[in-house]
């Protein structure tokens, strides 16, 4: 006797992906010939259904936890790959006159602040932000995929089309934004702290993420940590629609004949993740510029008012300051995210099964 992959009923002599769960018909039989209704496998002739103690282990029992952990591991890999360029992006977004191009921003940051306090400034809150965001994002994405599949009558999430996967990402991003906003606010302020104080004629303090968070709470309360939340929603939700749609579409395009999307290998997974990341940042960058300025300055200016102000005073291209380092950063960083997520997920599934 062997088990169905997804429903775990002891049912037929060869595996299938049946998810038909009836206790009255544990063999999934539709005829007197003892065949599985789904895959056609024959029931074990030596064991009757009545004599088998059937224990059903739901295929979704560990899915949320696996997606949560996989997202956390993927986020960790992504941060350490992409943090230096993320720091340069924030500086260029917030101080476009001081840093008009990437090479100048890199040279001055490295010369004046070094690697750890300069290029890797804000790594701890960045790590907290990315782990918080991606653990919730991927856990919610898996749950939303199941919800969308159920609503559209699709039997398995693997069979969802590109638009359905994109819509699942759109819904999932709502929940991840709530975790992302406070941690990213602290990260952005740490990354742009030197320039903020110098432009105000003050000496930059040496302060870490914990004390900075305490200062924000003391001065502005809890709402102070959610400054820029509307801009975060505006950036994240439509952005992740295209992010997951692009990832699934690229995986489909790179899948060799006779194989599934889960069998495309490490290199194609990295490429798929990189394409998804580039798609995301290219589309959402103006909203990210506004979010960064709101969070760094602590401004309470409405998002649309700041958008008009930037456009009127600095021009349309100001909304794309820092796009270069973002594109350079996001391809390897998002590739590392998905590579770590997919392979850790496979390993965890093999352990629990």
Short mmCIF file of N, CA, C and O in Angstrom, two decimals, residues 157-265:
data_model
loop_
_atom_site.label_atom_id
_atom_site.label_comp_id
_atom_site.label_asym_id
_atom_site.label_seq_id
_atom_site.Cartn_x
_atom_site.Cartn_y
_atom_site.Cartn_z
N UNK A 157 -3.43 25.11 -5.88
CA UNK A 157 -2.82 26.43 -6.07
C UNK A 157 -1.80 26.41 -7.20
O UNK A 157 -1.54 27.44 -7.83
N UNK A 158 -1.21 25.25 -7.46
CA UNK A 158 -0.24 25.14 -8.55
C UNK A 158 -0.89 25.43 -9.90
O UNK A 158 -0.20 25.75 -10.87
N UNK A 159 -2.22 25.29 -9.97
CA UNK A 159 -2.93 25.50 -11.24
C UNK A 159 -3.49 26.91 -11.39
O UNK A 159 -4.16 27.21 -12.38
N UNK A 160 -3.21 27.79 -10.42
CA UNK A 160 -3.66 29.18 -10.55
C UNK A 160 -2.95 29.86 -11.71
O UNK A 160 -1.75 29.63 -11.94
N UNK A 161 -3.66 30.73 -12.41
CA UNK A 161 -3.02 31.45 -13.50
C UNK A 161 -2.25 32.65 -12.97
O UNK A 161 -2.26 32.95 -11.76
N UNK A 162 -1.58 33.36 -13.86
CA UNK A 162 -0.71 34.47 -13.47
C UNK A 162 -1.49 35.57 -12.76
O UNK A 162 -1.05 36.10 -11.73
N UNK A 163 -2.66 35.93 -13.27
CA UNK A 163 -3.45 36.99 -12.66
C UNK A 163 -3.93 36.61 -11.26
O UNK A 163 -3.95 37.45 -10.35
N UNK A 164 -4.31 35.34 -11.08
CA UNK A 164 -4.75 34.88 -9.76
C UNK A 164 -3.61 34.92 -8.75
O UNK A 164 -3.80 35.31 -7.59
N UNK A 165 -2.40 34.55 -9.19
CA UNK A 165 -1.24 34.64 -8.30
C UNK A 165 -0.94 36.10 -7.97
O UNK A 165 -0.59 36.43 -6.83
N UNK A 166 -1.06 36.98 -8.97
CA UNK A 166 -0.84 38.39 -8.72
C UNK A 166 -1.84 38.95 -7.72
O UNK A 166 -1.47 39.72 -6.82
N UNK A 167 -3.11 38.58 -7.86
CA UNK A 167 -4.14 39.06 -6.93
C UNK A 167 -3.88 38.52 -5.52
O UNK A 167 -4.12 39.23 -4.53
N UNK A 168 -3.38 37.31 -5.41
CA UNK A 168 -3.03 36.75 -4.10
C UNK A 168 -1.93 37.58 -3.45
O UNK A 168 -1.96 37.86 -2.25
N UNK A 169 -0.94 38.00 -4.26
CA UNK A 169 0.12 38.86 -3.75
C UNK A 169 -0.40 40.23 -3.32
O UNK A 169 0.05 40.79 -2.31
N UNK A 170 -1.36 40.76 -4.07
CA UNK A 170 -1.99 42.04 -3.74
C UNK A 170 -2.64 41.99 -2.36
O UNK A 170 -2.45 42.88 -1.53
N UNK A 171 -3.40 40.92 -2.09
CA UNK A 171 -4.06 40.77 -0.80
C UNK A 171 -3.05 40.56 0.33
O UNK A 171 -3.19 41.12 1.41
N UNK A 172 -2.04 39.74 0.05
CA UNK A 172 -1.04 39.43 1.08
C UNK A 172 -0.26 40.67 1.51
O UNK A 172 0.13 40.80 2.68
N UNK A 173 -0.03 41.59 0.57
CA UNK A 173 0.79 42.77 0.86
C UNK A 173 0.13 43.71 1.86
O UNK A 173 0.81 44.49 2.52
N UNK A 174 -1.19 43.65 1.99
CA UNK A 174 -1.86 44.48 3.01
C UNK A 174 -1.33 44.14 4.39
O UNK A 174 -1.00 45.03 5.19
N UNK A 175 -1.24 42.85 4.70
CA UNK A 175 -0.82 42.42 6.03
C UNK A 175 0.67 42.65 6.25
O UNK A 175 1.08 43.06 7.34
N UNK A 176 1.47 42.42 5.22
CA UNK A 176 2.91 42.61 5.40
C UNK A 176 3.25 44.10 5.56
O UNK A 176 4.23 44.44 6.23
N UNK A 177 2.45 44.99 4.98
CA UNK A 177 2.71 46.44 5.09
C UNK A 177 2.62 46.91 6.54
O UNK A 177 3.36 47.81 6.95
N UNK A 178 1.72 46.32 7.30
CA UNK A 178 1.56 46.71 8.69
C UNK A 178 2.80 46.40 9.52
O UNK A 178 3.13 47.12 10.47
N UNK A 179 3.49 45.31 9.16
CA UNK A 179 4.72 44.96 9.86
C UNK A 179 5.91 45.74 9.31
O UNK A 179 6.86 46.06 10.04
N UNK A 180 5.86 46.06 8.03
CA UNK A 180 6.99 46.71 7.37
C UNK A 180 7.14 48.17 7.75
O UNK A 180 8.26 48.65 7.97
N UNK A 181 6.05 48.91 7.85
CA UNK A 181 6.11 50.37 7.99
C UNK A 181 6.96 50.83 9.18
O UNK A 181 7.86 51.66 9.01
N UNK A 182 6.74 50.35 10.41
CA UNK A 182 7.53 50.85 11.54
C UNK A 182 9.02 50.53 11.43
O UNK A 182 9.87 51.37 11.71
N UNK A 183 9.32 49.30 11.02
CA UNK A 183 10.73 48.90 10.96
C UNK A 183 11.46 49.62 9.83
O UNK A 183 12.63 49.99 9.96
N UNK A 184 10.77 49.85 8.71
CA UNK A 184 11.42 50.55 7.60
C UNK A 184 11.59 52.02 7.91
O UNK A 184 12.54 52.66 7.44
N UNK A 185 10.70 52.60 8.70
CA UNK A 185 10.85 53.99 9.11
C UNK A 185 12.15 54.17 9.90
O UNK A 185 12.92 55.10 9.64
N UNK A 186 12.40 53.28 10.84
CA UNK A 186 13.63 53.35 11.64
C UNK A 186 14.85 53.15 10.74
O UNK A 186 15.85 53.87 10.85
N UNK A 187 14.77 52.20 9.82
CA UNK A 187 15.88 51.93 8.90
C UNK A 187 16.21 53.17 8.06
O UNK A 187 17.37 53.57 7.94
N UNK A 188 15.19 53.79 7.47
CA UNK A 188 15.41 54.96 6.61
C UNK A 188 16.01 56.13 7.39
O UNK A 188 16.90 56.82 6.89
N UNK A 189 15.56 56.33 8.62
CA UNK A 189 16.11 57.44 9.42
C UNK A 189 17.57 57.19 9.78
O UNK A 189 18.37 58.13 9.80
N UNK A 190 17.91 55.96 10.08
CA UNK A 190 19.31 55.64 10.38
C UNK A 190 20.19 55.83 9.13
O UNK A 190 21.31 56.35 9.22
N UNK A 191 19.67 55.42 7.98
CA UNK A 191 20.45 55.51 6.75
C UNK A 191 20.72 56.96 6.35
O UNK A 191 21.77 57.27 5.79
N UNK A 192 19.78 57.86 6.60
CA UNK A 192 19.91 59.25 6.17
C UNK A 192 20.18 60.20 7.34
O UNK A 192 20.06 61.42 7.19
N UNK A 193 20.59 59.67 8.49
CA UNK A 193 20.72 60.49 9.69
C UNK A 193 21.82 61.55 9.56
O UNK A 193 21.64 62.71 9.92
N UNK A 194 22.97 61.16 9.03
CA UNK A 194 24.08 62.10 8.94
C UNK A 194 23.70 63.32 8.09
O UNK A 194 23.91 64.47 8.49
N UNK A 195 23.11 63.04 6.93
CA UNK A 195 22.74 64.12 6.03
C UNK A 195 21.62 64.99 6.62
O UNK A 195 21.61 66.21 6.43
N UNK A 196 20.67 64.37 7.34
CA UNK A 196 19.57 65.12 7.94
C UNK A 196 20.08 66.13 8.96
O UNK A 196 19.63 67.30 8.98
N UNK A 197 21.03 65.72 9.79
CA UNK A 197 21.54 66.61 10.83
C UNK A 197 22.48 67.67 10.25
O UNK A 197 22.46 68.83 10.67
N UNK A 198 23.31 67.28 9.29
CA UNK A 198 24.23 68.24 8.68
C UNK A 198 23.47 69.34 7.95
O UNK A 198 23.81 70.52 8.03
N UNK A 199 22.40 68.95 7.24
CA UNK A 199 21.60 69.93 6.50
C UNK A 199 20.90 70.90 7.45
O UNK A 199 20.55 72.02 7.06
N UNK A 200 20.69 70.47 8.71
CA UNK A 200 20.07 71.34 9.71
C UNK A 200 21.11 72.06 10.56
O UNK A 200 20.77 72.76 11.52
N UNK A 201 22.41 71.89 10.20
CA UNK A 201 23.49 72.55 10.93
C UNK A 201 23.80 71.94 12.28
O UNK A 201 24.31 72.62 13.17
N UNK A 202 23.49 70.65 12.44
CA UNK A 202 23.73 69.97 13.71
C UNK A 202 24.74 68.84 13.54
O UNK A 202 24.96 68.34 12.43
N UNK A 203 25.32 68.44 14.66
CA UNK A 203 26.25 67.31 14.66
C UNK A 203 25.46 66.00 14.71
O UNK A 203 24.61 65.82 15.59
N UNK A 204 25.71 65.08 13.78
CA UNK A 204 24.96 63.80 13.77
C UNK A 204 25.23 62.99 15.03
O UNK A 204 26.38 62.83 15.44
N UNK A 205 24.19 62.51 15.70
CA UNK A 205 24.40 61.69 16.90
C UNK A 205 24.79 60.26 16.55
O UNK A 205 24.53 59.80 15.43
N UNK A 206 25.41 59.59 17.48
CA UNK A 206 25.68 58.16 17.30
C UNK A 206 24.58 57.41 18.06
O UNK A 206 24.62 57.32 19.29
N UNK A 207 23.64 56.92 17.32
CA UNK A 207 22.45 56.30 17.93
C UNK A 207 22.09 55.04 17.18
O UNK A 207 22.26 54.96 15.95
N UNK A 208 21.62 54.04 17.90
CA UNK A 208 21.24 52.77 17.29
C UNK A 208 19.74 52.67 17.11
O UNK A 208 18.98 53.56 17.52
N UNK A 209 19.28 51.56 16.53
CA UNK A 209 17.85 51.40 16.24
C UNK A 209 16.97 51.39 17.48
O UNK A 209 15.85 51.92 17.46
N UNK A 210 17.47 50.82 18.59
CA UNK A 210 16.65 50.73 19.80
C UNK A 210 16.37 52.12 20.36
O UNK A 210 15.23 52.48 20.66
N UNK A 211 17.44 52.91 20.53
CA UNK A 211 17.27 54.24 21.09
C UNK A 211 16.50 55.16 20.15
O UNK A 211 15.73 56.02 20.60
N UNK A 212 16.70 54.99 18.84
CA UNK A 212 15.95 55.80 17.89
C UNK A 212 14.46 55.49 17.98
O UNK A 212 13.62 56.40 17.95
N UNK A 213 14.12 54.22 18.12
CA UNK A 213 12.71 53.82 18.26
C UNK A 213 12.12 54.42 19.53
O UNK A 213 10.98 54.92 19.53
N UNK A 214 12.88 54.41 20.62
CA UNK A 214 12.41 55.02 21.87
C UNK A 214 12.17 56.52 21.70
O UNK A 214 11.18 57.06 22.20
N UNK A 215 13.07 57.18 20.97
CA UNK A 215 12.91 58.62 20.73
C UNK A 215 11.63 58.92 19.94
O UNK A 215 10.90 59.87 20.24
N UNK A 216 11.38 58.10 18.92
CA UNK A 216 10.18 58.30 18.09
C UNK A 216 8.92 58.11 18.94
O UNK A 216 7.97 58.90 18.87
N UNK A 217 8.91 57.05 19.76
CA UNK A 217 7.75 56.78 20.60
C UNK A 217 7.55 57.89 21.63
O UNK A 217 6.41 58.27 21.94
N UNK A 218 8.65 58.41 22.18
CA UNK A 218 8.55 59.47 23.18
C UNK A 218 8.02 60.78 22.57
O UNK A 218 7.22 61.48 23.18
N UNK A 219 8.46 61.07 21.35
CA UNK A 219 8.09 62.35 20.72
C UNK A 219 6.74 62.29 20.00
O UNK A 219 5.97 63.24 20.04
N UNK A 220 6.46 61.18 19.34
CA UNK A 220 5.26 61.10 18.48
C UNK A 220 4.29 59.99 18.85
O UNK A 220 3.22 59.89 18.25
N UNK A 221 4.67 59.15 19.81
CA UNK A 221 3.81 58.03 20.17
C UNK A 221 3.81 56.94 19.11
O UNK A 221 4.59 56.98 18.15
N UNK A 222 2.91 55.97 19.27
CA UNK A 222 2.83 54.86 18.32
C UNK A 222 2.53 55.33 16.90
O UNK A 222 3.11 54.82 15.94
N UNK A 223 1.64 56.34 16.71
CA UNK A 223 1.39 56.80 15.34
C UNK A 223 2.65 57.27 14.62
O UNK A 223 2.72 57.21 13.39
N UNK A 224 3.66 57.72 15.39
CA UNK A 224 4.90 58.16 14.78
C UNK A 224 5.63 57.05 14.05
O UNK A 224 6.37 57.29 13.08
N UNK A 225 5.45 55.81 14.51
CA UNK A 225 6.10 54.67 13.85
C UNK A 225 5.38 54.27 12.56
O UNK A 225 5.92 53.51 11.76
N UNK A 226 4.17 54.77 12.38
CA UNK A 226 3.40 54.42 11.18
C UNK A 226 3.28 55.59 10.22
O UNK A 226 2.40 55.62 9.38
N UNK A 227 4.22 56.53 10.35
CA UNK A 227 4.25 57.64 9.39
C UNK A 227 4.64 57.07 8.03
O UNK A 227 5.61 56.34 7.90
N UNK A 228 3.87 57.42 7.02
CA UNK A 228 4.12 56.89 5.69
C UNK A 228 3.38 55.60 5.40
O UNK A 228 3.66 54.93 4.41
N UNK A 229 2.41 55.22 6.26
CA UNK A 229 1.69 53.96 6.07
C UNK A 229 0.87 53.98 4.78
O UNK A 229 0.83 52.99 4.05
N UNK A 230 0.22 55.11 4.49
CA UNK A 230 -0.57 55.20 3.26
C UNK A 230 0.32 55.02 2.04
O UNK A 230 -0.03 54.30 1.09
N UNK A 231 1.49 55.65 2.07
CA UNK A 231 2.45 55.49 0.96
C UNK A 231 2.94 54.04 0.89
O UNK A 231 3.20 53.52 -0.20
N UNK A 232 3.06 53.40 2.05
CA UNK A 232 3.49 52.00 2.06
C UNK A 232 2.44 51.11 1.42
O UNK A 232 2.76 50.23 0.60
N UNK A 233 1.17 51.30 1.78
CA UNK A 233 0.08 50.56 1.14
C UNK A 233 0.09 50.80 -0.38
O UNK A 233 -0.06 49.86 -1.18
N UNK A 234 0.23 52.06 -0.76
CA UNK A 234 0.20 52.43 -2.18
C UNK A 234 1.34 51.78 -2.94
O UNK A 234 1.21 51.42 -4.10
N UNK A 235 2.46 51.64 -2.27
CA UNK A 235 3.63 51.00 -2.89
C UNK A 235 3.50 49.49 -2.91
O UNK A 235 3.74 48.84 -3.92
N UNK A 236 3.13 48.93 -1.77
CA UNK A 236 3.23 47.48 -1.59
C UNK A 236 2.14 46.69 -2.33
O UNK A 236 2.43 45.70 -2.99
N UNK A 237 0.88 47.11 -2.19
CA UNK A 237 -0.21 46.27 -2.69
C UNK A 237 -0.23 46.12 -4.21
O UNK A 237 -0.19 45.00 -4.72
N UNK A 238 -0.24 47.21 -4.97
CA UNK A 238 -0.14 47.01 -6.42
C UNK A 238 1.22 46.47 -6.83
O UNK A 238 1.34 45.71 -7.80
N UNK A 239 2.26 46.86 -6.07
CA UNK A 239 3.60 46.38 -6.40
C UNK A 239 3.70 44.87 -6.32
O UNK A 239 4.28 44.22 -7.20
N UNK A 240 3.13 44.28 -5.28
CA UNK A 240 3.23 42.83 -5.11
C UNK A 240 2.27 42.07 -6.02
O UNK A 240 2.45 40.86 -6.22
N UNK A 241 1.27 42.75 -6.55
CA UNK A 241 0.48 42.12 -7.61
C UNK A 241 1.40 41.79 -8.78
O UNK A 241 1.45 40.65 -9.27
N UNK A 242 2.16 42.79 -9.23
CA UNK A 242 3.06 42.60 -10.37
C UNK A 242 4.28 41.75 -10.00
O UNK A 242 4.84 41.05 -10.85
N UNK A 243 4.69 41.83 -8.74
CA UNK A 243 5.85 41.05 -8.27
C UNK A 243 5.61 39.56 -8.41
O UNK A 243 6.38 38.84 -9.06
N UNK A 244 4.51 39.09 -7.83
CA UNK A 244 4.23 37.65 -7.89
C UNK A 244 3.77 37.22 -9.28
O UNK A 244 4.07 36.10 -9.71
N UNK A 245 3.07 38.10 -9.98
CA UNK A 245 2.67 37.77 -11.35
C UNK A 245 3.90 37.61 -12.23
O UNK A 245 3.99 36.66 -13.04
N UNK A 246 4.87 38.51 -12.09
CA UNK A 246 6.10 38.44 -12.89
C UNK A 246 6.91 37.19 -12.52
O UNK A 246 7.49 36.54 -13.41
N UNK A 247 6.95 36.86 -11.24
CA UNK A 247 7.71 35.68 -10.81
C UNK A 247 7.11 34.41 -11.40
O UNK A 247 7.83 33.57 -11.98
N UNK A 248 5.80 34.25 -11.29
CA UNK A 248 5.15 33.04 -11.81
C UNK A 248 5.22 32.98 -13.34
O UNK A 248 5.41 31.91 -13.92
N UNK A 249 5.08 34.13 -13.99
CA UNK A 249 5.15 34.17 -15.45
C UNK A 249 6.54 33.80 -15.94
O UNK A 249 6.69 33.04 -16.91
N UNK A 250 7.56 34.32 -15.27
CA UNK A 250 8.95 33.99 -15.65
C UNK A 250 9.25 32.53 -15.38
O UNK A 250 9.92 31.87 -16.19
N UNK A 251 8.77 32.00 -14.27
CA UNK A 251 8.97 30.57 -13.99
C UNK A 251 8.33 29.71 -15.06
O UNK A 251 8.91 28.72 -15.50
N UNK A 252 7.13 30.08 -15.48
CA UNK A 252 6.47 29.34 -16.55
C UNK A 252 7.28 29.38 -17.83
O UNK A 252 7.46 28.37 -18.51
N UNK A 253 7.78 30.56 -18.17
CA UNK A 253 8.54 30.74 -19.40
C UNK A 253 9.85 29.96 -19.38
O UNK A 253 10.34 29.51 -20.43
N UNK A 254 10.43 29.78 -18.20
CA UNK A 254 11.73 29.10 -18.08
C UNK A 254 11.60 27.61 -17.77
O UNK A 254 12.62 26.92 -17.64
N UNK A 255 10.38 27.12 -17.64
CA UNK A 255 10.19 25.69 -17.34
C UNK A 255 10.44 24.84 -18.58
O UNK A 255 9.77 25.02 -19.60
N UNK A 256 11.40 23.91 -18.53
CA UNK A 256 11.66 23.04 -19.69
C UNK A 256 10.48 22.12 -19.96
O UNK A 256 9.70 21.81 -19.04
N UNK A 257 10.32 21.67 -21.19
CA UNK A 257 9.23 20.73 -21.52
C UNK A 257 9.32 19.46 -20.67
O UNK A 257 10.40 18.93 -20.44
N UNK A 258 8.17 19.03 -20.19
CA UNK A 258 8.12 17.81 -19.39
C UNK A 258 8.44 17.99 -17.92
O UNK A 258 8.45 17.02 -17.17
N UNK A 259 8.70 19.23 -17.49
CA UNK A 259 8.99 19.48 -16.09
C UNK A 259 8.00 20.48 -15.52
O UNK A 259 7.27 21.15 -16.25
N UNK A 260 7.99 20.58 -14.19
CA UNK A 260 7.11 21.54 -13.52
C UNK A 260 7.92 22.78 -13.11
O UNK A 260 9.15 22.77 -13.18
N UNK A 261 7.20 23.81 -12.66
CA UNK A 261 7.86 25.04 -12.22
C UNK A 261 8.79 24.80 -11.03
O UNK A 261 9.74 25.57 -10.83
N UNK A 262 8.50 23.77 -10.25
CA UNK A 262 9.33 23.48 -9.08
C UNK A 262 10.61 22.75 -9.44
O UNK A 262 11.44 22.48 -8.57
N UNK A 263 10.79 22.43 -10.72
CA UNK A 263 11.95 21.66 -11.14
C UNK A 263 12.86 22.46 -12.08
O UNK A 263 13.64 21.88 -12.83
N UNK A 264 12.80 23.77 -12.02
CA UNK A 264 13.57 24.58 -12.96
C UNK A 264 15.02 24.79 -12.53
O UNK A 264 15.83 25.29 -13.31
N UNK A 265 15.36 24.45 -11.30
CA UNK A 265 16.74 24.58 -10.84
C UNK A 265 17.05 25.94 -10.22
O UNK A 265 16.26 26.89 -10.30
#
